[in-house]
Coordinates of C-alpha atoms in Angstrom, one line a residue:
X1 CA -19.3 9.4 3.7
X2 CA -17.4 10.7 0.4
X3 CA -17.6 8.9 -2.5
X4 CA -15.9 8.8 -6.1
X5 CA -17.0 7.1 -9.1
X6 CA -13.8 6.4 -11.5
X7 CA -14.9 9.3 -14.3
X8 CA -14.9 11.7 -10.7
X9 CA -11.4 10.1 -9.5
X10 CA -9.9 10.7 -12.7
X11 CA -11.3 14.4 -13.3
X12 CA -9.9 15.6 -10.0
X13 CA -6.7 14.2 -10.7
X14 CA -6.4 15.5 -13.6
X15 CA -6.4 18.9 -12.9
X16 CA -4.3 18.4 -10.3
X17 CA -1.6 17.1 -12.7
X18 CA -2.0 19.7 -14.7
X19 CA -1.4 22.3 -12.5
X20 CA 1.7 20.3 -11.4
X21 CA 3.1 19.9 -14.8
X22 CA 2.6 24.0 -14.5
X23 CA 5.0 24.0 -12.0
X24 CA 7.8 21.7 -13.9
X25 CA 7.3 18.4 -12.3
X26 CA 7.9 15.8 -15.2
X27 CA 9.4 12.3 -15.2
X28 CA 11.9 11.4 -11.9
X29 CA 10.8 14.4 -10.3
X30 CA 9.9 13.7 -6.4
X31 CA 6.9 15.5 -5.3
X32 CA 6.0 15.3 -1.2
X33 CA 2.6 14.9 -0.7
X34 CA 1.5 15.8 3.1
X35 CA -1.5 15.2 3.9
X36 CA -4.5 12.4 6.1
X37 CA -6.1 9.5 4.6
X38 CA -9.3 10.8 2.7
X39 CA -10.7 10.5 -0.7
X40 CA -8.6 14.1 -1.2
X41 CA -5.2 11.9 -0.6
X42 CA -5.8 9.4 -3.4
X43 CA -6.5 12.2 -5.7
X44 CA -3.3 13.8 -4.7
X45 CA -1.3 10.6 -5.3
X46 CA -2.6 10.0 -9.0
X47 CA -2.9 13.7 -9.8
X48 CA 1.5 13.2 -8.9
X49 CA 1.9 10.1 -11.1
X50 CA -0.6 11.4 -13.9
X51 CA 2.0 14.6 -14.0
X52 CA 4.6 11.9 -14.4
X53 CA 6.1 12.5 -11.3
X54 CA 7.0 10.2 -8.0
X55 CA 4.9 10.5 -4.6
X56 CA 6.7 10.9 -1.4
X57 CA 4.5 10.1 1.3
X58 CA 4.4 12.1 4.1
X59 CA 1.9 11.2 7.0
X60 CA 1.2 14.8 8.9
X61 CA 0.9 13.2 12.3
X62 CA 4.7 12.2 11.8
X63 CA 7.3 14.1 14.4
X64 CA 8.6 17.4 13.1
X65 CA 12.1 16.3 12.8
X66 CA 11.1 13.4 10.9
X67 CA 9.1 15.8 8.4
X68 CA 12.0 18.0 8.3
X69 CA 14.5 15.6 7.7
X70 CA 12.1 13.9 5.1
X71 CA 11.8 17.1 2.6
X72 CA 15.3 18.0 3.1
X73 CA 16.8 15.2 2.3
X74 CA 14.5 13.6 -0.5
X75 CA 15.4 17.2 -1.9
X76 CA 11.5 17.6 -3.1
X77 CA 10.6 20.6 -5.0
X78 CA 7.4 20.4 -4.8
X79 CA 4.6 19.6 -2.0
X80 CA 1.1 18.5 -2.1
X81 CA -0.4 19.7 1.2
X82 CA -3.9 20.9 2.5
X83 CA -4.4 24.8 4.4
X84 CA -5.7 22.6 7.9
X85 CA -2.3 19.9 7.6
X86 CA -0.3 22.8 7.3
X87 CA -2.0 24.7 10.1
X88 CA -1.1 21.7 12.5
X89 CA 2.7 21.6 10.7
X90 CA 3.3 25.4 11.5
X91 CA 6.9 25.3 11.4
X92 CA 7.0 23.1 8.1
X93 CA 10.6 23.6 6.7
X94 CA 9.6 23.8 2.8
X95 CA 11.5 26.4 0.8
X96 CA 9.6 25.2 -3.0
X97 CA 6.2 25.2 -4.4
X98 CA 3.1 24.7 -2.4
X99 CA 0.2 23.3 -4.3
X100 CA -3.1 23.0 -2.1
X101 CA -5.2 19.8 -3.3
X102 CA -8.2 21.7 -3.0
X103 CA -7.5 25.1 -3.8
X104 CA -6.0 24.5 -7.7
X105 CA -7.0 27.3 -10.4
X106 CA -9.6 25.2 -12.9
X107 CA -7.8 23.2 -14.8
X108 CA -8.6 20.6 -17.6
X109 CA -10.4 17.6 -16.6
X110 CA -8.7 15.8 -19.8
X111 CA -6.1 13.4 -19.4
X112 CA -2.4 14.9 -19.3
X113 CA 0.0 13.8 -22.3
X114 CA 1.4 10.4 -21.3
X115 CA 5.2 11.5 -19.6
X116 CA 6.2 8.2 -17.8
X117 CA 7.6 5.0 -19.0
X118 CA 8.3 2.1 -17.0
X119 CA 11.3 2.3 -15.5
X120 CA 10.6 6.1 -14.7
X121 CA 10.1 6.7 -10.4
X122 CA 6.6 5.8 -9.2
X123 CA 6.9 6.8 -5.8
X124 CA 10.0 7.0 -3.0
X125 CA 8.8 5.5 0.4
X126 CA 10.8 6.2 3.6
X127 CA 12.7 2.8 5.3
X128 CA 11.6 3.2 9.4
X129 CA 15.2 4.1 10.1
X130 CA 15.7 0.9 12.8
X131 CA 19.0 0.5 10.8
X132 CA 20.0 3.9 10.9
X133 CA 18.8 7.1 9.4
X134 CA 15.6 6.4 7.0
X135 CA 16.2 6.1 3.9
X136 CA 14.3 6.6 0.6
X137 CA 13.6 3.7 -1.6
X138 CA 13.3 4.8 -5.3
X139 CA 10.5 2.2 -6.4
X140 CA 9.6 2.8 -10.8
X141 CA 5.9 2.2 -13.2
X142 CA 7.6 -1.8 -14.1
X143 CA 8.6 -2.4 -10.1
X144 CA 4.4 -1.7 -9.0
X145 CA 3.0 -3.2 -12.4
X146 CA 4.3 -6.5 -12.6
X147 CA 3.5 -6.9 -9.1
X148 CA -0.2 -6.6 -10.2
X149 CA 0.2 -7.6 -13.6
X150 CA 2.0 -11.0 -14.8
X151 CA 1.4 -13.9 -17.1
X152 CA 1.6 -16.2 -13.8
X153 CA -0.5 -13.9 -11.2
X154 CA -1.0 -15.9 -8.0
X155 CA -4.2 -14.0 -7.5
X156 CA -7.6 -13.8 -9.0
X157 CA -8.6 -9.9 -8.3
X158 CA -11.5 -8.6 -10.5
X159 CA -13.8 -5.6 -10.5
X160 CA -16.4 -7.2 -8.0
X161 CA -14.0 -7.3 -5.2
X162 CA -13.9 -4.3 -2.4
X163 CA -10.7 -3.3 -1.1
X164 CA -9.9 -1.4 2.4
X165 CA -7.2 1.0 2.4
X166 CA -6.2 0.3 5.9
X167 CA -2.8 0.9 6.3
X168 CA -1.1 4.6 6.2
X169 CA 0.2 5.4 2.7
X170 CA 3.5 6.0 3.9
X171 CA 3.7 2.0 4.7
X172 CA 4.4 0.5 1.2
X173 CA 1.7 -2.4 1.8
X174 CA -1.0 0.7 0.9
X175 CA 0.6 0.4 -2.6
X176 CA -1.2 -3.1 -2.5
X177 CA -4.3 -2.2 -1.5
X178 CA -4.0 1.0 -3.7
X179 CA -3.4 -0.7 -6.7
X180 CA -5.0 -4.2 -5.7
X181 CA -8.4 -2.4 -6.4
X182 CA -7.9 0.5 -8.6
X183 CA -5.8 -1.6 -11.1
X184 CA -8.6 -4.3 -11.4
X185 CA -11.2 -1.5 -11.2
X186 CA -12.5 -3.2 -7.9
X187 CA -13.9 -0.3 -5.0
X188 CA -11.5 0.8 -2.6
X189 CA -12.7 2.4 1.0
X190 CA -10.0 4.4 2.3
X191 CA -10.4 3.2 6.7
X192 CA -10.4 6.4 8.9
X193 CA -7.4 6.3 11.2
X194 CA -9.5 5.6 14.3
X195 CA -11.9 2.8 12.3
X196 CA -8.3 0.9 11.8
X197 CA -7.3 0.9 15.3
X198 CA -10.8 -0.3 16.8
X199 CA -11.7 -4.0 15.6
X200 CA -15.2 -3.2 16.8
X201 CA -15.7 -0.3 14.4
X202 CA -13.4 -2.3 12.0
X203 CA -15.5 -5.2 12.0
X204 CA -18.7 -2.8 11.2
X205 CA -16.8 -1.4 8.4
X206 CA -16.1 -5.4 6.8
X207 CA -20.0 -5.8 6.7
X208 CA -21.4 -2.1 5.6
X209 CA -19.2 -2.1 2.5
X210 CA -19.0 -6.1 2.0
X211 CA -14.9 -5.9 1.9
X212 CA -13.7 -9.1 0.1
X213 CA -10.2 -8.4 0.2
X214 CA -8.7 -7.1 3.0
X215 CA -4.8 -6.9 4.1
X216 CA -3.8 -7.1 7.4
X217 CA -0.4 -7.2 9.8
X218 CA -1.1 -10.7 11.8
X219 CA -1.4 -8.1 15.0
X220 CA -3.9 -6.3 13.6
X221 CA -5.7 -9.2 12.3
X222 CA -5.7 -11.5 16.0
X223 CA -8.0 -8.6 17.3
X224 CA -10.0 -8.6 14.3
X225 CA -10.8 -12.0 14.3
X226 CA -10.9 -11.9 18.3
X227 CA -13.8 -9.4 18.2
X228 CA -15.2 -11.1 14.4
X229 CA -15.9 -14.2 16.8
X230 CA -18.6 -12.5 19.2
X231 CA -20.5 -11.7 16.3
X232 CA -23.4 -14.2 16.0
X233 CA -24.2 -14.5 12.3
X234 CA -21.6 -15.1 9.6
X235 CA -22.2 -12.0 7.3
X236 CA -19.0 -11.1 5.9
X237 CA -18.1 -11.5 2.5
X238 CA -14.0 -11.4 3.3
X239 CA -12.7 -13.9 0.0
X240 CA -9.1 -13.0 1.0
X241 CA -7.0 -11.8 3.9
X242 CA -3.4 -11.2 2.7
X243 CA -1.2 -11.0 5.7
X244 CA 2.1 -8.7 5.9
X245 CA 4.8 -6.8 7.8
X246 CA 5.4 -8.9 10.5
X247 CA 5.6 -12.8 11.3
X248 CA 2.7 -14.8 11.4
X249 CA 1.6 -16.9 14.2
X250 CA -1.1 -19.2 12.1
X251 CA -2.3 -21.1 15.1
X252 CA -4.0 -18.1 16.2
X253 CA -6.2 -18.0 13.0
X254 CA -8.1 -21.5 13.5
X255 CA -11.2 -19.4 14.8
X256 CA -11.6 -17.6 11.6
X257 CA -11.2 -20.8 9.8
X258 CA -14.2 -22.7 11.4
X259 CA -16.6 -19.4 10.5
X260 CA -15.4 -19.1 7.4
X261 CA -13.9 -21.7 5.6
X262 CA -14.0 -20.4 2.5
X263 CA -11.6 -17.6 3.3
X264 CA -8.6 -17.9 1.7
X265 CA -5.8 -17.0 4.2
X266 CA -2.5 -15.8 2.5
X267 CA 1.0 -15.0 4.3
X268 CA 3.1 -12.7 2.4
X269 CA 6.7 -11.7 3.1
X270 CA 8.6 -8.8 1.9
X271 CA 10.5 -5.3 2.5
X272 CA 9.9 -1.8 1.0
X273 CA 13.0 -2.1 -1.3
X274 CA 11.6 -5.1 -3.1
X275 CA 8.2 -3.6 -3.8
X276 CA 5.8 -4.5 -1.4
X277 CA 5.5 -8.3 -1.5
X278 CA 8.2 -10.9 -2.7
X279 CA 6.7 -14.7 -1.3
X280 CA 3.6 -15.9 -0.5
X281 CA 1.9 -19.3 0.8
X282 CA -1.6 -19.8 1.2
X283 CA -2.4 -21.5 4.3
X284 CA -4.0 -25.0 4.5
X285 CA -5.2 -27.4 7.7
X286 CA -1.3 -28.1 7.8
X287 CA 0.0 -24.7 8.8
X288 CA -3.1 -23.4 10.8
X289 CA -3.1 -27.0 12.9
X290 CA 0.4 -27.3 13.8
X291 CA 1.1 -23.4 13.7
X292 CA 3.8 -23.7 11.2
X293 CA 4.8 -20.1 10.1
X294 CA 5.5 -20.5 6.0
X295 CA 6.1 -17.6 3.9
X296 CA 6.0 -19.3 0.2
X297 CA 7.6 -19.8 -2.8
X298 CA 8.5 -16.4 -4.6
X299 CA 6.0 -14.6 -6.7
X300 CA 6.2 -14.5 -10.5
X301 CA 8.9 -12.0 -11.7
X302 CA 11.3 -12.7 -8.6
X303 CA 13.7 -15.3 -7.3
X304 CA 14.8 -15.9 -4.0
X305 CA 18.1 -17.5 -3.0
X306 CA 19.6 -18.6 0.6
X307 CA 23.3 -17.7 0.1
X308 CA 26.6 -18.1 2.8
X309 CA 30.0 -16.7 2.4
X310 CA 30.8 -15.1 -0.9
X311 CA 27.3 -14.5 -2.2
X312 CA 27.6 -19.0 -2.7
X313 CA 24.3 -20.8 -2.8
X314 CA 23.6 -22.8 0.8
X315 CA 23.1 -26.4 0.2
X316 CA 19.5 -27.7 1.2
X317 CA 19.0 -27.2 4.9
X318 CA 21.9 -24.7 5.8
X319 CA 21.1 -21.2 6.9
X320 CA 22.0 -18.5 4.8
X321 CA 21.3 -15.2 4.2
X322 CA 18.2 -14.4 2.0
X323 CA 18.5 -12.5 -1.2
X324 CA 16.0 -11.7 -3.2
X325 CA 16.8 -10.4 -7.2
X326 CA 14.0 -10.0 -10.1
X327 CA 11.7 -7.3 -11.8
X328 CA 10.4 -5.9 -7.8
X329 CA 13.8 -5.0 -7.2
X330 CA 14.1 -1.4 -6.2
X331 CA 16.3 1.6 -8.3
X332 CA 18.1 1.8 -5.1
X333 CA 18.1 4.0 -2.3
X334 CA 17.9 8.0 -2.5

């Protein structure tokens, strides 16, 4: 039952980044920031990128070898943390500067000097490590902007709409949702944990704060809409559900469609080193009738080819490999 206005938002954050530029963090510096979903977490995020530095999200609920090997090999100097995470993290193997989001000296509420320019780190996500050990993907200001921000956006966000931040921060489609509202100055309502795994309490959420956009996996969604359809009335005000990080099975969404028609339904497809999102398709009578999965034409700013041997370009119909090039393409990897 917190709330922010945007004045109150940037306040806190400010003094957080000045306390951090205090401590040295500047432009490409990483800064680990450990701590749960809460008003307090989005406040550490922009208090790192207002210092100009990059956010490494670090969910506390994470093993303790894959927190170790997190901080010691991003080679962060810094850490954002709370007293209670770090109770439940006892053995957390940090050797540099603690900063406690809620325990900073007082600190100017004015905006910080601008440090960052576009092709400066934004934040460095963690790859799930199926591959391999995870790695971090070094995503800059331009890569997260144009995203958002184009002369040919797909999208129609505004400050009306209401956001849910339902997935953890350390999954890059957060940066979506993140930005998706705070960009556009639309109102974002960070999920608790438990709220996101129980479509009954999820569903409750959709109609208290009147969510029109809200991002889903299609797993996630199928027991939304499953528990959406015992619902007698038709109250939710849901414009757009953008769907993500896995395949999509659009047969299973022809329930949602009779309710609510209007609800644009949107597949998405992309990886963490190409910033969040790189096609899209939105769904017709086509897809959802004959369950054709479809993931788009590229968004503006990116270009994807199919390619065979020697990086050559696959003639129409062939399999290839997909490759994806343009402005979302990450710095690299750690």
């Amino acid at each position: 039952d917190q709330q922010l206005t945007y004045a109150e938002l940037n306040a806190r954050a400010n003094q957080l980044a000045w306390t951090l530029r205090g401590q040295g963090v500047g432009p490409d510096r990483i800064v680990a920031i450990l701590m749960d979903r809460s008003v307090e977490m989005l406040v550490g995020v922009l208090g790192i990128l207002k210092a100009g530095g990059a956010y490494l999200p670090i969910d506390p609920d994470y093993p303790a070898e894959r927190i170790a090997y997190t901080l010691a090999d991003s080679g962060a100097q810094w850490l954002v943390t709370t007293r209670d995470v770090e109770l439940r993290t006892p053995a957390l193997p940090f050797a540099g500067c603690r900063v406690y989001a809620l325990e900073t000296e007082p600190m100017p509420a004015e905006n910080p000097p601008q440090a960052t320019k576009p092709e400066h780190l934004a934040y460095v996500i963690y790859t799930s490590g199926t591959t391999g050990k995870p790695k971090g993907t070094m995503i800059t200001h331009r890569n997260v902007v144009r995203l958002l921000f184009n002369d040919r956006m797909a999208f129609d966000f505004n400050e009306r709409d209401v956001w849910t931040l339902f997935h953890s921060y350390c999954f890059d489609f957060s940066v979506w949702e993140m930005y998706g509202a705070l960009l556009y100055g639309g109102k974002l309502v960070v999920v608790p944990l438990m709220t996101a795994r129980d479509p009954e309490q999820m569903v409750r959420l959709l109609r208290q704060e009147r969510v029109t956009v809200l991002n889903q996996t299609p797993s996630a969604f199928y027991a939304l809409s499953e528990r959406e359809m015992e619902e007698a009335d038709a109250e939710l005000c849901v414009r757009a559900v953008i769907f993500g990080g896995e395949a999509l099975a659009p047969g299973q969404l022809r329930a949602w469609r009779r309710k609510y028609p209007h609800t644009e339904l949107i597949n998405m497809y992309g990886i963490t080193e190409t910033t969040v999102h790189v096609t899209y398709k939105k769904l017709g009578e086509a897809e959802i009738t004959n369950g054709i999965s479809n993931i788009g034409k590229p968004l503006p700013t990116l270009r994807a080819y199919i390619l065979g041997e020697g990086q050559q370009l696959q003639p129409m119909g062939v399999a290839g490999e997909l490759c994806i090039t343009g402005d979302g393409l990450a710095r690299g990897y750690l």
